[in-house]
Amino acid sequence: MSGAASRLAPHALLQDRAVAAYLGLAIGDALGATVEFMSTREIESEYGVHERMVGGGWLKLKPGQVTDDTTMALALGESILNSGGIDARSIAEAFDAWMRAKPVDIGNTVRRGLLAFRSTGVPAVPLSEHDAGNGAAMRVLPVALATLGQSEQGVREACRIQAHVTHHHPLSDAATECLALMVQAAVQGADLAQLLHRYAYPLAGEHPAFVFRTKQRRSNPSGYIVETVQAVFQALFDSDSFRGCLVDAVNRGGDADTTGAIAGMLAGALYGTAAIPGAWLKALDPAIRLACARQALALVAMSGMAEPAPAKV
Ligand code: MG
Ligand code: MG
């Protein structure tokens, strides 16, 4: 490898993993949505192991169709690209426009926060014990990519700005920041053990509610951020492939589109596009696939960590 090529390689790796994180988010969402709100037992009796992009579910989706987890992340990414940064008002307006366009589903805390923004004009909700849902964590990916190369403190602050538009709770904040930092590390080449020791264990050390290395398998995770993180971390750290991680996550049932989306984001960032099963990629809504790939590259370019990709990519 020439000197020039070896210097370019980390950028190519970073771009590939950023795209894979976005595609993973969307694929996990679409795969999990089929079994959202089903119990592990119900999934077993209907599918054996659920591992195909077949759509359906309580939202009656087309195969490969995504839900709010992906479309909110794309709305957030558009806001970041259009405003040139992480701006609370721009984000709130983007989410409000997203809600007005009648998304296929919407979380209660998101709806409450956006209705508050409409009536007060303030793009941040106050601290609330009711805001520990997973809605801020599920959409954090564009912030993670746009803030690559910034200080950890800067990344954490950016995460909280986007989170507090609808969710303001210490456990939501801690998880959202941790997931963003994990994505950043993974797209820059960190391996599974490094993610475990540098981020997942410290999160559980600081907030013991998140402890995930227990004998109890976290099945049927609710929308509570603690249960989401436990299910995702168990799936991620007890598997060694993109496919294995996602199949494990979504077959736990419960809020399966969201655990699938977050697990897919992390596994994509970790394993790259080559690890994504072709059948899943092919089944993903083509417009979403394109939007995810474009946005990932644009956000990485915005961070200054890699040159804009050639137009043909
Ligand atoms: Mg959803
Ligand atoms: Mg969900």
PDB file of C-alpha atoms and ligand atoms in Angstrom:
ATOM      1  CA  MET A   1       0.000   0.000   0.000  1.00  0.00           C
ATOM      2  CA  SER A   2       1.396   3.416  -0.922  1.00  0.00           C
ATOM      3  CA  GLY A   3       1.754   6.144   1.635  1.00  0.00           C
ATOM      4  CA  ALA A   4      -1.130   8.070   0.112  1.00  0.00           C
ATOM      5  CA  ALA A   5      -3.406   5.033   0.131  1.00  0.00           C
ATOM      6  CA  SER A   6      -2.616   4.230   3.754  1.00  0.00           C
ATOM      7  CA  ARG A   7      -3.447   7.804   4.710  1.00  0.00           C
ATOM      8  CA  LEU A   8      -6.782   7.590   2.885  1.00  0.00           C
ATOM      9  CA  ALA A   9      -7.736   4.222   4.302  1.00  0.00           C
ATOM     10  CA  PRO A  10      -9.045   5.467   7.687  1.00  0.00           C
ATOM     11  CA  HIS A  11     -11.320   7.941   5.883  1.00  0.00           C
ATOM     12  CA  ALA A  12     -12.709   5.212   3.657  1.00  0.00           C
ATOM     13  CA  LEU A  13     -13.241   2.996   6.698  1.00  0.00           C
ATOM     14  CA  LEU A  14     -14.938   5.798   8.569  1.00  0.00           C
ATOM     15  CA  GLN A  15     -17.252   6.579   5.641  1.00  0.00           C
ATOM     16  CA  ASP A  16     -18.124   2.913   5.168  1.00  0.00           C
ATOM     17  CA  ARG A  17     -18.935   2.441   8.839  1.00  0.00           C
ATOM     18  CA  ALA A  18     -20.947   5.662   9.027  1.00  0.00           C
ATOM     19  CA  VAL A  19     -23.069   4.480   6.097  1.00  0.00           C
ATOM     20  CA  ALA A  20     -23.378   1.039   7.705  1.00  0.00           C
ATOM     21  CA  ALA A  21     -24.522   2.619  10.983  1.00  0.00           C
ATOM     22  CA  TYR A  22     -27.305   4.484   9.152  1.00  0.00           C
ATOM     23  CA  LEU A  23     -28.329   1.442   7.116  1.00  0.00           C
ATOM     24  CA  GLY A  24     -28.180  -0.657  10.281  1.00  0.00           C
ATOM     25  CA  LEU A  25     -30.501   1.758  12.051  1.00  0.00           C
ATOM     26  CA  ALA A  26     -33.044   1.533   9.222  1.00  0.00           C
ATOM     27  CA  ILE A  27     -32.735  -2.235   8.767  1.00  0.00           C
ATOM     28  CA  GLY A  28     -33.084  -2.888  12.500  1.00  0.00           C
ATOM     29  CA  ASP A  29     -36.144  -0.633  12.588  1.00  0.00           C
ATOM     30  CA  ALA A  30     -37.799  -2.356   9.599  1.00  0.00           C
ATOM     31  CA  LEU A  31     -36.921  -5.854  10.839  1.00  0.00           C
ATOM     32  CA  GLY A  32     -38.040  -5.175  14.391  1.00  0.00           C
ATOM     33  CA  ALA A  33     -41.269  -3.374  13.474  1.00  0.00           C
ATOM     34  CA  THR A  34     -42.748  -6.688  12.302  1.00  0.00           C
ATOM     35  CA  VAL A  35     -42.682  -7.990  15.871  1.00  0.00           C
ATOM     36  CA  GLU A  36     -43.042  -4.739  17.844  1.00  0.00           C
ATOM     37  CA  PHE A  37     -45.130  -5.278  20.997  1.00  0.00           C
ATOM     38  CA  MET A  38     -45.105  -9.067  20.574  1.00  0.00           C
ATOM     39  CA  SER A  39     -43.704 -11.202  23.376  1.00  0.00           C
ATOM     40  CA  THR A  40     -40.780 -13.550  22.865  1.00  0.00           C
ATOM     41  CA  ARG A  41     -43.195 -16.458  23.147  1.00  0.00           C
ATOM     42  CA  GLU A  42     -45.582 -15.034  20.536  1.00  0.00           C
ATOM     43  CA  ILE A  43     -42.701 -14.449  18.124  1.00  0.00           C
ATOM     44  CA  GLU A  44     -41.495 -18.015  18.619  1.00  0.00           C
ATOM     45  CA  SER A  45     -44.884 -19.516  17.908  1.00  0.00           C
ATOM     46  CA  GLU A  46     -45.486 -17.350  14.812  1.00  0.00           C
ATOM     47  CA  TYR A  47     -42.015 -17.220  13.242  1.00  0.00           C
ATOM     48  CA  GLY A  48     -39.749 -19.648  15.056  1.00  0.00           C
ATOM     49  CA  VAL A  49     -36.906 -17.167  14.676  1.00  0.00           C
ATOM     50  CA  HIS A  50     -37.902 -13.851  13.084  1.00  0.00           C
ATOM     51  CA  GLU A  51     -35.153 -12.980  10.597  1.00  0.00           C
ATOM     52  CA  ARG A  52     -36.803 -11.845   7.372  1.00  0.00           C
ATOM     53  CA  MET A  53     -37.860  -8.402   6.185  1.00  0.00           C
ATOM     54  CA  VAL A  54     -41.537  -9.168   5.744  1.00  0.00           C
ATOM     55  CA  GLY A  55     -43.249  -6.010   6.987  1.00  0.00           C
ATOM     56  CA  GLY A  56     -46.638  -6.373   8.687  1.00  0.00           C
ATOM     57  CA  GLY A  57     -46.786  -5.983  12.444  1.00  0.00           C
ATOM     58  CA  TRP A  58     -49.277  -3.791  14.277  1.00  0.00           C
ATOM     59  CA  LEU A  59     -48.493  -0.915  11.862  1.00  0.00           C
ATOM     60  CA  LYS A  60     -49.220  -3.131   8.829  1.00  0.00           C
ATOM     61  CA  LEU A  61     -45.986  -2.093   7.128  1.00  0.00           C
ATOM     62  CA  LYS A  62     -44.718  -2.997   3.688  1.00  0.00           C
ATOM     63  CA  PRO A  63     -41.636  -5.226   3.678  1.00  0.00           C
ATOM     64  CA  GLY A  64     -38.617  -2.984   4.284  1.00  0.00           C
ATOM     65  CA  GLN A  65     -40.683  -0.026   5.487  1.00  0.00           C
ATOM     66  CA  VAL A  66     -39.228   1.894   8.444  1.00  0.00           C
ATOM     67  CA  THR A  67     -40.925   3.731  11.313  1.00  0.00           C
ATOM     68  CA  ASP A  68     -40.360   6.822  13.444  1.00  0.00           C
ATOM     69  CA  ASP A  69     -36.964   5.635  14.676  1.00  0.00           C
ATOM     70  CA  THR A  70     -35.417   6.084  11.245  1.00  0.00           C
ATOM     71  CA  THR A  71     -37.517   8.985   9.978  1.00  0.00           C
ATOM     72  CA  MET A  72     -36.856  11.069  13.106  1.00  0.00           C
ATOM     73  CA  ALA A  73     -33.118  10.448  12.731  1.00  0.00           C
ATOM     74  CA  LEU A  74     -33.324  11.577   9.103  1.00  0.00           C
ATOM     75  CA  ALA A  75     -35.301  14.690  10.125  1.00  0.00           C
ATOM     76  CA  LEU A  76     -32.652  15.468  12.743  1.00  0.00           C
ATOM     77  CA  GLY A  77     -29.876  14.943  10.218  1.00  0.00           C
ATOM     78  CA  GLU A  78     -31.549  17.283   7.730  1.00  0.00           C
ATOM     79  CA  SER A  79     -31.809  19.935  10.416  1.00  0.00           C
ATOM     80  CA  ILE A  80     -28.093  19.588  11.245  1.00  0.00           C
ATOM     81  CA  LEU A  81     -27.073  19.785   7.589  1.00  0.00           C
ATOM     82  CA  ASN A  82     -29.397  22.729   6.825  1.00  0.00           C
ATOM     83  CA  SER A  83     -28.531  24.798   9.896  1.00  0.00           C
ATOM     84  CA  GLY A  84     -24.843  23.888   9.885  1.00  0.00           C
ATOM     85  CA  GLY A  85     -24.848  22.598  13.469  1.00  0.00           C
ATOM     86  CA  ILE A  86     -26.815  21.289  16.410  1.00  0.00           C
ATOM     87  CA  ASP A  87     -29.397  24.008  16.905  1.00  0.00           C
ATOM     88  CA  ALA A  88     -32.344  23.353  19.237  1.00  0.00           C
ATOM     89  CA  ARG A  89     -34.816  25.590  17.398  1.00  0.00           C
ATOM     90  CA  SER A  90     -33.934  24.190  13.990  1.00  0.00           C
ATOM     91  CA  ILE A  91     -34.266  20.656  15.373  1.00  0.00           C
ATOM     92  CA  ALA A  92     -37.624  21.381  17.021  1.00  0.00           C
ATOM     93  CA  GLU A  93     -38.918  22.887  13.780  1.00  0.00           C
ATOM     94  CA  ALA A  94     -37.712  19.860  11.801  1.00  0.00           C
ATOM     95  CA  PHE A  95     -39.402  17.473  14.236  1.00  0.00           C
ATOM     96  CA  ASP A  96     -42.569  19.583  14.161  1.00  0.00           C
ATOM     97  CA  ALA A  97     -42.627  19.416  10.343  1.00  0.00           C
ATOM     98  CA  TRP A  98     -42.029  15.667  10.616  1.00  0.00           C
ATOM     99  CA  MET A  99     -45.033  15.321  12.961  1.00  0.00           C
ATOM    100  CA  ARG A 100     -47.250  17.428  10.676  1.00  0.00           C
ATOM    101  CA  ALA A 101     -46.429  15.052   7.798  1.00  0.00           C
ATOM    102  CA  LYS A 102     -48.238  12.300   9.742  1.00  0.00           C
ATOM    103  CA  PRO A 103     -45.508   9.734  10.382  1.00  0.00           C
ATOM    104  CA  VAL A 104     -46.508   6.087  10.555  1.00  0.00           C
ATOM    105  CA  ASP A 105     -46.069   6.177  14.334  1.00  0.00           C
ATOM    106  CA  ILE A 106     -44.963   8.566  17.051  1.00  0.00           C
ATOM    107  CA  GLY A 107     -43.993   8.090  20.689  1.00  0.00           C
ATOM    108  CA  ASN A 108     -46.035   9.708  23.451  1.00  0.00           C
ATOM    109  CA  THR A 109     -43.112  11.686  24.880  1.00  0.00           C
ATOM    110  CA  VAL A 110     -42.151  12.962  21.433  1.00  0.00           C
ATOM    111  CA  ARG A 111     -45.719  14.092  20.766  1.00  0.00           C
ATOM    112  CA  ARG A 112     -45.964  15.784  24.164  1.00  0.00           C
ATOM    113  CA  GLY A 113     -42.657  17.607  23.668  1.00  0.00           C
ATOM    114  CA  LEU A 114     -43.505  18.811  20.183  1.00  0.00           C
ATOM    115  CA  LEU A 115     -46.970  20.001  21.218  1.00  0.00           C
ATOM    116  CA  ALA A 116     -45.264  21.956  24.023  1.00  0.00           C
ATOM    117  CA  PHE A 117     -42.908  23.518  21.458  1.00  0.00           C
ATOM    118  CA  ARG A 118     -45.867  24.536  19.321  1.00  0.00           C
ATOM    119  CA  SER A 119     -47.559  26.277  22.205  1.00  0.00           C
ATOM    120  CA  THR A 120     -44.526  27.840  23.950  1.00  0.00           C
ATOM    121  CA  GLY A 121     -41.997  28.253  21.147  1.00  0.00           C
ATOM    122  CA  VAL A 122     -39.318  26.957  23.538  1.00  0.00           C
ATOM    123  CA  PRO A 123     -37.311  24.144  21.879  1.00  0.00           C
ATOM    124  CA  ALA A 124     -36.503  22.341  25.138  1.00  0.00           C
ATOM    125  CA  VAL A 125     -38.645  20.563  27.712  1.00  0.00           C
ATOM    126  CA  PRO A 126     -38.025  20.828  31.472  1.00  0.00           C
ATOM    127  CA  LEU A 127     -36.571  17.960  33.485  1.00  0.00           C
ATOM    128  CA  SER A 128     -39.289  15.346  33.967  1.00  0.00           C
ATOM    129  CA  GLU A 129     -39.508  11.951  35.615  1.00  0.00           C
ATOM    130  CA  HIS A 130     -41.799  10.916  32.733  1.00  0.00           C
ATOM    131  CA  ASP A 131     -39.128  11.445  30.043  1.00  0.00           C
ATOM    132  CA  ALA A 132     -37.093   8.260  30.466  1.00  0.00           C
ATOM    133  CA  GLY A 133     -38.327   6.762  27.205  1.00  0.00           C
ATOM    134  CA  ASN A 134     -35.943   5.728  24.437  1.00  0.00           C
ATOM    135  CA  GLY A 135     -37.021   8.370  21.878  1.00  0.00           C
ATOM    136  CA  ALA A 136     -33.986  10.620  22.220  1.00  0.00           C
ATOM    137  CA  ALA A 137     -31.529   7.715  22.086  1.00  0.00           C
ATOM    138  CA  MET A 138     -33.057   6.080  19.018  1.00  0.00           C
ATOM    139  CA  ARG A 139     -32.477   9.159  16.820  1.00  0.00           C
ATOM    140  CA  VAL A 140     -29.027  10.276  18.022  1.00  0.00           C
ATOM    141  CA  LEU A 141     -26.977   8.923  15.102  1.00  0.00           C
ATOM    142  CA  PRO A 142     -26.757  12.153  13.028  1.00  0.00           C
ATOM    143  CA  VAL A 143     -25.422  14.022  16.059  1.00  0.00           C
ATOM    144  CA  ALA A 144     -22.770  11.341  16.575  1.00  0.00           C
ATOM    145  CA  LEU A 145     -21.571  11.689  12.975  1.00  0.00           C
ATOM    146  CA  ALA A 146     -21.758  15.491  12.779  1.00  0.00           C
ATOM    147  CA  THR A 147     -19.690  15.886  15.979  1.00  0.00           C
ATOM    148  CA  LEU A 148     -16.926  13.417  15.102  1.00  0.00           C
ATOM    149  CA  GLY A 149     -13.607  14.873  16.182  1.00  0.00           C
ATOM    150  CA  GLN A 150     -15.092  17.124  18.853  1.00  0.00           C
ATOM    151  CA  SER A 151     -14.272  16.823  22.557  1.00  0.00           C
ATOM    152  CA  GLU A 152     -16.254  14.305  24.583  1.00  0.00           C
ATOM    153  CA  GLN A 153     -17.837  17.190  26.462  1.00  0.00           C
ATOM    154  CA  GLY A 154     -18.861  18.822  23.192  1.00  0.00           C
ATOM    155  CA  VAL A 155     -20.414  15.593  21.940  1.00  0.00           C
ATOM    156  CA  ARG A 156     -22.322  15.128  25.190  1.00  0.00           C
ATOM    157  CA  GLU A 157     -23.662  18.677  25.049  1.00  0.00           C
ATOM    158  CA  ALA A 158     -24.770  18.245  21.434  1.00  0.00           C
ATOM    159  CA  CYS A 159     -26.571  15.026  22.377  1.00  0.00           C
ATOM    160  CA  ARG A 160     -28.435  16.787  25.166  1.00  0.00           C
ATOM    161  CA  ILE A 161     -29.526  19.653  22.901  1.00  0.00           C
ATOM    162  CA  GLN A 162     -31.242  17.223  20.523  1.00  0.00           C
ATOM    163  CA  ALA A 163     -32.555  15.038  23.364  1.00  0.00           C
ATOM    164  CA  HIS A 164     -34.124  17.868  25.357  1.00  0.00           C
ATOM    165  CA  VAL A 165     -36.311  18.966  22.470  1.00  0.00           C
ATOM    166  CA  THR A 166     -38.597  16.148  23.634  1.00  0.00           C
ATOM    167  CA  HIS A 167     -36.911  14.109  26.408  1.00  0.00           C
ATOM    168  CA  HIS A 168     -35.242  15.482  29.539  1.00  0.00           C
ATOM    169  CA  HIS A 169     -34.238  12.799  32.009  1.00  0.00           C
ATOM    170  CA  PRO A 170     -30.810  11.853  33.412  1.00  0.00           C
ATOM    171  CA  LEU A 171     -31.041   8.228  32.266  1.00  0.00           C
ATOM    172  CA  SER A 172     -32.150   9.215  28.770  1.00  0.00           C
ATOM    173  CA  ASP A 173     -29.278  11.705  28.622  1.00  0.00           C
ATOM    174  CA  ALA A 174     -26.703   9.204  29.888  1.00  0.00           C
ATOM    175  CA  ALA A 175     -27.771   6.504  27.421  1.00  0.00           C
ATOM    176  CA  THR A 176     -28.060   8.882  24.469  1.00  0.00           C
ATOM    177  CA  GLU A 177     -24.570  10.274  25.094  1.00  0.00           C
ATOM    178  CA  CYS A 178     -23.095   6.812  25.629  1.00  0.00           C
ATOM    179  CA  LEU A 179     -24.583   5.475  22.384  1.00  0.00           C
ATOM    180  CA  ALA A 180     -23.277   8.453  20.401  1.00  0.00           C
ATOM    181  CA  LEU A 181     -19.782   8.009  21.838  1.00  0.00           C
ATOM    182  CA  MET A 182     -19.918   4.272  21.053  1.00  0.00           C
ATOM    183  CA  VAL A 183     -20.863   4.992  17.433  1.00  0.00           C
ATOM    184  CA  GLN A 184     -18.021   7.495  17.147  1.00  0.00           C
ATOM    185  CA  ALA A 185     -15.508   5.015  18.535  1.00  0.00           C
ATOM    186  CA  ALA A 186     -16.752   2.181  16.327  1.00  0.00           C
ATOM    187  CA  VAL A 187     -16.677   4.153  13.078  1.00  0.00           C
ATOM    188  CA  GLN A 188     -13.112   5.105  13.931  1.00  0.00           C
ATOM    189  CA  GLY A 189     -12.102   1.481  14.345  1.00  0.00           C
ATOM    190  CA  ALA A 190     -12.831   0.469  17.944  1.00  0.00           C
ATOM    191  CA  ASP A 191     -13.649  -3.217  18.405  1.00  0.00           C
ATOM    192  CA  LEU A 192     -16.364  -4.923  20.446  1.00  0.00           C
ATOM    193  CA  ALA A 193     -14.214  -5.335  23.580  1.00  0.00           C
ATOM    194  CA  GLN A 194     -13.235  -1.674  23.483  1.00  0.00           C
ATOM    195  CA  LEU A 195     -16.884  -0.602  23.257  1.00  0.00           C
ATOM    196  CA  LEU A 196     -17.663  -2.840  26.225  1.00  0.00           C
ATOM    197  CA  HIS A 197     -14.872  -1.631  28.476  1.00  0.00           C
ATOM    198  CA  ARG A 198     -14.690   2.018  27.482  1.00  0.00           C
ATOM    199  CA  TYR A 199     -18.403   2.799  27.276  1.00  0.00           C
ATOM    200  CA  ALA A 200     -20.911   0.089  28.233  1.00  0.00           C
ATOM    201  CA  TYR A 201     -19.403  -0.902  31.606  1.00  0.00           C
ATOM    202  CA  PRO A 202     -18.762   2.722  32.631  1.00  0.00           C
ATOM    203  CA  LEU A 203     -22.409   3.608  31.824  1.00  0.00           C
ATOM    204  CA  ALA A 204     -23.614   0.774  34.063  1.00  0.00           C
ATOM    205  CA  GLY A 205     -21.031   1.780  36.694  1.00  0.00           C
ATOM    206  CA  GLU A 206     -22.279   5.341  36.826  1.00  0.00           C
ATOM    207  CA  HIS A 207     -25.975   4.444  36.550  1.00  0.00           C
ATOM    208  CA  PRO A 208     -26.470   0.940  37.996  1.00  0.00           C
ATOM    209  CA  ALA A 209     -29.989   0.755  36.546  1.00  0.00           C
ATOM    210  CA  PHE A 210     -28.309  -0.086  33.236  1.00  0.00           C
ATOM    211  CA  VAL A 211     -26.439  -3.165  34.506  1.00  0.00           C
ATOM    212  CA  PHE A 212     -26.799  -5.656  31.664  1.00  0.00           C
ATOM    213  CA  ARG A 213     -24.391  -8.464  32.540  1.00  0.00           C
ATOM    214  CA  THR A 214     -26.908 -10.426  34.564  1.00  0.00           C
ATOM    215  CA  LYS A 215     -28.224 -13.972  34.311  1.00  0.00           C
ATOM    216  CA  GLN A 216     -31.590 -12.538  33.347  1.00  0.00           C
ATOM    217  CA  ARG A 217     -32.141 -12.138  29.634  1.00  0.00           C
ATOM    218  CA  ARG A 218     -33.884  -8.835  28.965  1.00  0.00           C
ATOM    219  CA  SER A 219     -36.911 -10.000  27.009  1.00  0.00           C
ATOM    220  CA  ASN A 220     -39.928  -7.922  25.994  1.00  0.00           C
ATOM    221  CA  PRO A 221     -38.148  -4.602  26.576  1.00  0.00           C
ATOM    222  CA  SER A 222     -40.530  -1.696  27.003  1.00  0.00           C
ATOM    223  CA  GLY A 223     -39.865   1.817  25.711  1.00  0.00           C
ATOM    224  CA  TYR A 224     -38.064   2.615  28.995  1.00  0.00           C
ATOM    225  CA  ILE A 225     -34.514   3.569  28.091  1.00  0.00           C
ATOM    226  CA  VAL A 226     -33.050   1.237  30.730  1.00  0.00           C
ATOM    227  CA  GLU A 227     -34.736  -1.839  29.265  1.00  0.00           C
ATOM    228  CA  THR A 228     -33.832  -0.733  25.740  1.00  0.00           C
ATOM    229  CA  VAL A 229     -30.155  -0.384  26.586  1.00  0.00           C
ATOM    230  CA  GLN A 230     -30.064  -3.697  28.473  1.00  0.00           C
ATOM    231  CA  ALA A 231     -31.603  -5.559  25.523  1.00  0.00           C
ATOM    232  CA  VAL A 232     -29.333  -3.843  22.992  1.00  0.00           C
ATOM    233  CA  PHE A 233     -26.152  -4.376  25.006  1.00  0.00           C
ATOM    234  CA  GLN A 234     -26.938  -8.037  25.639  1.00  0.00           C
ATOM    235  CA  ALA A 235     -27.587  -8.547  21.918  1.00  0.00           C
ATOM    236  CA  LEU A 236     -24.462  -6.642  20.856  1.00  0.00           C
ATOM    237  CA  PHE A 237     -21.986  -8.055  23.345  1.00  0.00           C
ATOM    238  CA  ASP A 238     -23.232 -11.648  23.179  1.00  0.00           C
ATOM    239  CA  SER A 239     -22.963 -11.828  19.374  1.00  0.00           C
ATOM    240  CA  ASP A 240     -20.122 -11.387  16.926  1.00  0.00           C
ATOM    241  CA  SER A 241     -21.825 -10.295  13.709  1.00  0.00           C
ATOM    242  CA  PHE A 242     -24.254  -7.709  12.350  1.00  0.00           C
ATOM    243  CA  ARG A 243     -26.798 -10.392  11.568  1.00  0.00           C
ATOM    244  CA  GLY A 244     -26.451 -12.183  14.897  1.00  0.00           C
ATOM    245  CA  CYS A 245     -26.820  -8.963  16.846  1.00  0.00           C
ATOM    246  CA  LEU A 246     -29.992  -7.885  15.028  1.00  0.00           C
ATOM    247  CA  VAL A 247     -31.673 -11.289  15.115  1.00  0.00           C
ATOM    248  CA  ASP A 248     -30.985 -11.481  18.843  1.00  0.00           C
ATOM    249  CA  ALA A 249     -32.282  -7.945  19.470  1.00  0.00           C
ATOM    250  CA  VAL A 250     -35.567  -8.119  17.578  1.00  0.00           C
ATOM    251  CA  ASN A 251     -36.511 -11.624  18.724  1.00  0.00           C
ATOM    252  CA  ARG A 252     -36.684 -10.271  22.268  1.00  0.00           C
ATOM    253  CA  GLY A 253     -39.937  -8.611  21.155  1.00  0.00           C
ATOM    254  CA  GLY A 254     -41.361  -5.629  23.030  1.00  0.00           C
ATOM    255  CA  ASP A 255     -40.155  -2.343  21.549  1.00  0.00           C
ATOM    256  CA  ALA A 256     -38.392  -4.379  18.891  1.00  0.00           C
ATOM    257  CA  ASP A 257     -38.188  -1.731  16.182  1.00  0.00           C
ATOM    258  CA  THR A 258     -36.304   0.554  18.539  1.00  0.00           C
ATOM    259  CA  THR A 259     -33.997  -2.075  20.023  1.00  0.00           C
ATOM    260  CA  GLY A 260     -33.456  -3.265  16.446  1.00  0.00           C
ATOM    261  CA  ALA A 261     -32.682   0.277  15.267  1.00  0.00           C
ATOM    262  CA  ILE A 262     -30.190   1.010  18.047  1.00  0.00           C
ATOM    263  CA  ALA A 263     -28.573  -2.434  17.808  1.00  0.00           C
ATOM    264  CA  GLY A 264     -28.362  -2.019  14.028  1.00  0.00           C
ATOM    265  CA  MET A 265     -26.742   1.397  14.380  1.00  0.00           C
ATOM    266  CA  LEU A 266     -24.056   0.048  16.719  1.00  0.00           C
ATOM    267  CA  ALA A 267     -23.488  -3.175  14.789  1.00  0.00           C
ATOM    268  CA  GLY A 268     -23.297  -1.281  11.499  1.00  0.00           C
ATOM    269  CA  ALA A 269     -20.724   1.125  12.943  1.00  0.00           C
ATOM    270  CA  LEU A 270     -18.763  -1.837  14.284  1.00  0.00           C
ATOM    271  CA  TYR A 271     -18.872  -4.336  11.400  1.00  0.00           C
ATOM    272  CA  GLY A 272     -19.260  -2.102   8.298  1.00  0.00           C
ATOM    273  CA  THR A 273     -21.340  -2.420   5.125  1.00  0.00           C
ATOM    274  CA  ALA A 274     -19.768  -5.728   4.042  1.00  0.00           C
ATOM    275  CA  ALA A 275     -21.360  -7.425   7.068  1.00  0.00           C
ATOM    276  CA  ILE A 276     -24.922  -6.367   6.220  1.00  0.00           C
ATOM    277  CA  PRO A 277     -26.856  -9.312   4.734  1.00  0.00           C
ATOM    278  CA  GLY A 278     -27.676  -8.577   1.092  1.00  0.00           C
ATOM    279  CA  ALA A 279     -31.269  -9.770   1.427  1.00  0.00           C
ATOM    280  CA  TRP A 280     -31.938  -7.228   4.171  1.00  0.00           C
ATOM    281  CA  LEU A 281     -30.317  -4.390   2.257  1.00  0.00           C
ATOM    282  CA  LYS A 282     -32.246  -5.286  -0.881  1.00  0.00           C
ATOM    283  CA  ALA A 283     -35.534  -5.396   0.997  1.00  0.00           C
ATOM    284  CA  LEU A 284     -35.033  -2.001   2.664  1.00  0.00           C
ATOM    285  CA  ASP A 285     -37.198   0.812   1.224  1.00  0.00           C
ATOM    286  CA  PRO A 286     -34.976   2.158  -1.618  1.00  0.00           C
ATOM    287  CA  ALA A 287     -35.735   5.818  -0.867  1.00  0.00           C
ATOM    288  CA  ILE A 288     -34.728   5.297   2.763  1.00  0.00           C
ATOM    289  CA  ARG A 289     -31.605   3.368   1.767  1.00  0.00           C
ATOM    290  CA  LEU A 290     -30.497   6.249  -0.438  1.00  0.00           C
ATOM    291  CA  ALA A 291     -31.373   8.925   2.135  1.00  0.00           C
ATOM    292  CA  CYS A 292     -29.444   7.074   4.848  1.00  0.00           C
ATOM    293  CA  ALA A 293     -26.312   6.642   2.730  1.00  0.00           C
ATOM    294  CA  ARG A 294     -26.351  10.251   1.536  1.00  0.00           C
ATOM    295  CA  GLN A 295     -26.944  11.680   4.960  1.00  0.00           C
ATOM    296  CA  ALA A 296     -24.219   9.568   6.569  1.00  0.00           C
ATOM    297  CA  LEU A 297     -21.626  10.808   4.077  1.00  0.00           C
ATOM    298  CA  ALA A 298     -22.792  14.429   4.285  1.00  0.00           C
ATOM    299  CA  LEU A 299     -22.632  14.422   8.089  1.00  0.00           C
ATOM    300  CA  VAL A 300     -19.165  12.854   8.135  1.00  0.00           C
ATOM    301  CA  ALA A 301     -18.020  15.467   5.611  1.00  0.00           C
ATOM    302  CA  MET A 302     -19.521  18.199   7.771  1.00  0.00           C
ATOM    303  CA  SER A 303     -17.543  16.957  10.770  1.00  0.00           C
ATOM    304  CA  GLY A 304     -14.356  17.521   8.809  1.00  0.00           C
ATOM    305  CA  MET A 305     -13.231  13.951   9.465  1.00  0.00           C
ATOM    306  CA  ALA A 306     -13.400  12.877   5.807  1.00  0.00           C
ATOM    307  CA  GLU A 307     -13.623  14.403   2.382  1.00  0.00           C
ATOM    308  CA  PRO A 308     -17.053  14.459   0.726  1.00  0.00           C
ATOM    309  CA  ALA A 309     -17.584  11.205  -1.091  1.00  0.00           C
ATOM    310  CA  PRO A 310     -17.589  11.074  -4.898  1.00  0.00           C
ATOM    311  CA  ALA A 311     -21.062  11.677  -6.342  1.00  0.00           C
ATOM    312  CA  LYS A 312     -21.344   8.121  -7.680  1.00  0.00           C
ATOM    313  CA  VAL A 313     -21.213   6.572  -4.181  1.00  0.00           C
TER     314      VAL A 313
HETATM  315 MG    MG B   1     -40.814   2.993  15.716  1.00  0.00          MG
HETATM  316 MG    MG B   2     -40.570   1.397  18.913  1.00  0.00          MG
END
